[in-house]
C-alpha positions in Angstrom: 0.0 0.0 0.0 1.4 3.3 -1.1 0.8 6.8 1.1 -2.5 8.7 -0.4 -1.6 11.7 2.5 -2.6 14.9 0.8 0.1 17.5 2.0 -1.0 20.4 4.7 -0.3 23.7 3.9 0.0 27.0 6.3 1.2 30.2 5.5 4.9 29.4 5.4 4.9 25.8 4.9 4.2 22.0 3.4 3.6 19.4 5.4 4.1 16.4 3.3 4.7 12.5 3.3 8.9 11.5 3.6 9.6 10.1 0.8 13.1 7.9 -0.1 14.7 11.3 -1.5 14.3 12.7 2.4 16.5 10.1 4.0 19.9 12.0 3.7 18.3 14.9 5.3 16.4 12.9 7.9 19.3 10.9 8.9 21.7 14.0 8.9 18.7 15.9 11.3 19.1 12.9 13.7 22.5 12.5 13.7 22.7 16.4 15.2 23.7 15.6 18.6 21.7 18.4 19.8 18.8 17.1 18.1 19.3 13.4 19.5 19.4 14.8 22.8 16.1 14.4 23.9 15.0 11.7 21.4 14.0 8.3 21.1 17.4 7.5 18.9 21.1 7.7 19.5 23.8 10.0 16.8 25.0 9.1 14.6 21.7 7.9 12.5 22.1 6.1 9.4 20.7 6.5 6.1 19.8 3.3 5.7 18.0 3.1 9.0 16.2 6.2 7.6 15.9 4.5 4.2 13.8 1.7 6.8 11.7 4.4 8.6 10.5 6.3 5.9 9.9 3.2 4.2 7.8 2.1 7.0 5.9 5.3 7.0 4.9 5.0 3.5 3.5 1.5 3.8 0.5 2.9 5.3 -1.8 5.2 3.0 -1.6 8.1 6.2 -2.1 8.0 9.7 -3.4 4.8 11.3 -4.3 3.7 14.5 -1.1 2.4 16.8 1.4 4.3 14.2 3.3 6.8 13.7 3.2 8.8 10.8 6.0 11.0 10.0 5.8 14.2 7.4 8.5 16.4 5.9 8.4 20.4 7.1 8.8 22.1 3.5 9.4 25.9 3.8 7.6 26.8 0.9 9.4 30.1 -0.6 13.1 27.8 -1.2 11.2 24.2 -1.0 14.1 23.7 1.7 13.1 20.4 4.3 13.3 22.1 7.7 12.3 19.0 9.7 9.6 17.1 10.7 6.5 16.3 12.6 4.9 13.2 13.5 1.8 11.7 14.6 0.4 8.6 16.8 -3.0 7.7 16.8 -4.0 5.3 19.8 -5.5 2.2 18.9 -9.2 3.6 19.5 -7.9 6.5 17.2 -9.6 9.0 20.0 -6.4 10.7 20.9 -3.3 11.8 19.0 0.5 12.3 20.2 2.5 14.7 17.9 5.7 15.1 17.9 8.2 17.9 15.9 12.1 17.6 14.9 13.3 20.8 12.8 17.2 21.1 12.2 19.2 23.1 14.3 19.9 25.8 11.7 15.9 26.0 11.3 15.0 26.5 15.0 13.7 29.6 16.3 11.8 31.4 14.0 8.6 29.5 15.3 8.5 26.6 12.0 8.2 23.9 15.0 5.1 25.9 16.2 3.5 26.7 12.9 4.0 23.0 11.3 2.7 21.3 14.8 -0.4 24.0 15.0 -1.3 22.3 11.5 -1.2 18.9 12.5 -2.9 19.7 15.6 -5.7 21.5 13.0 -5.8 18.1 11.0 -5.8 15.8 13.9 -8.7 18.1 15.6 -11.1 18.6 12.6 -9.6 15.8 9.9 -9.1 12.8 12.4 -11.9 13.8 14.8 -9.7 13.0 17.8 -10.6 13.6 21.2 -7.4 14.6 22.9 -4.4 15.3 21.0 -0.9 14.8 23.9 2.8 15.5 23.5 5.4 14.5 25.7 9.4 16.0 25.9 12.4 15.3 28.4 11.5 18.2 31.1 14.9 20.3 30.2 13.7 20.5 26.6 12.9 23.9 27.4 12.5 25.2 23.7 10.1 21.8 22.7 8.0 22.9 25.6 7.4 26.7 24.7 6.5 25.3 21.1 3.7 23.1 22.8 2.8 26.2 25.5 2.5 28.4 22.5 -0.1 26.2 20.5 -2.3 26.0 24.0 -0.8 22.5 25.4 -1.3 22.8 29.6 1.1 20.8 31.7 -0.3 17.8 32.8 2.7 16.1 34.8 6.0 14.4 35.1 6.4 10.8 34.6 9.4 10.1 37.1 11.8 7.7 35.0 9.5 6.9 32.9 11.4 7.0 29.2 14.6 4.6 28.0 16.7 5.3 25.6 19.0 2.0 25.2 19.7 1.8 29.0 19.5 5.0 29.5 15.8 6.6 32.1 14.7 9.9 32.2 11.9 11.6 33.1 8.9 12.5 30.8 6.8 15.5 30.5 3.1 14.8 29.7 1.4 17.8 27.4 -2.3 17.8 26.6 -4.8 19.8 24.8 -8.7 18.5 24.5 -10.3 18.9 21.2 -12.9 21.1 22.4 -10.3 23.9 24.1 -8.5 23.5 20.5 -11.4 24.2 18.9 -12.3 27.3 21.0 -9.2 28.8 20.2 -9.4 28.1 16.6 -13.1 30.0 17.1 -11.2 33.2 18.4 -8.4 33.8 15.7 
């Protein structure tokens, strides 16, 4: 089965499926140590374990229930991949996790917020998900103004709760209900 994911667009950006053509980029984005910091992967990361991932991803025609599903960050004036941003549907499909990578030279002029506002927007009113939750390594201080700034509310700390290889750390819960997304939507 072959992705069918029609892109998302916002003012500044694509959101689109990974294809093979993205795994030098995506494995050169997780190979930045400061990226792999707070991540589910250890640096260096291989192409060809890229080359696997997005291949993985584009098995599946979009999101699914009990997957992730990964999509380039386009910026749209240079076509230039800044990153990606990911999302997990739970096996009921009623809530979504996102998740955001952008590389280092692409941080800070709010791409992270603007990409993950729009896959928020499509898990919200395209997915009809209940609850849409993030979670980030509590010192991840710039991950966790991207998820303040889109309305995510602190839910908790899950005391050494996330392993990397052998390694525990704690784990920031992040949540935002459908219904407070769609208020705020209402007021812009």
């Amino acid at each position: 089965m072959e992705s069918t994911f029609a892109p998302l667009e916002t003012e500044r950006l694509t959101l689109r499926t990974m294809t093979l053509d993205d795994a030098e980029d995506l494995a050169e984005r997780r190979s930045d140590t400061t990226t792999a910091q707070y991540q589910a992967w250890r640096a260096p990361y291989s192409v060809d374990r890229a080359r696997e991932l997005i291949a993985e991803i584009t098995s599946r025609p979009g999101p699914m229930p009990g997957h992730w599903y990964q999509l380039a960050v386009v910026r749209k004036r240079d076509g230039k991949v800044l990153g990606d941003v990911a999302v997990h549907l739970s096996p009921n499909g009623k809530t979504a996790e996102v998740g955001f990578t952008l590389h280092p030279w692409a941080r800070g002029h709010h791409y992270a917020t603007e990409a993950t506002a729009r896959l928020v927007d499509y898990a919200v009113f395209d997915l009809n998900v209940h609850r849409v939750e993030a979670t980030t390594h509590p010192h991840n201080i710039a991950s966790v103004r991207v998820l303040e700034r889109i309305g995510f509310l602190a839910e908790g700390v899950r005391r050494e709760a996330y392993w990397v290889d052998d390694e525990v750390s704690d784990d920031a819960i992040y949540g935002l209900l459908a219904r407070e997304w769609r208020a705020r939507r209402a007021q812009d």
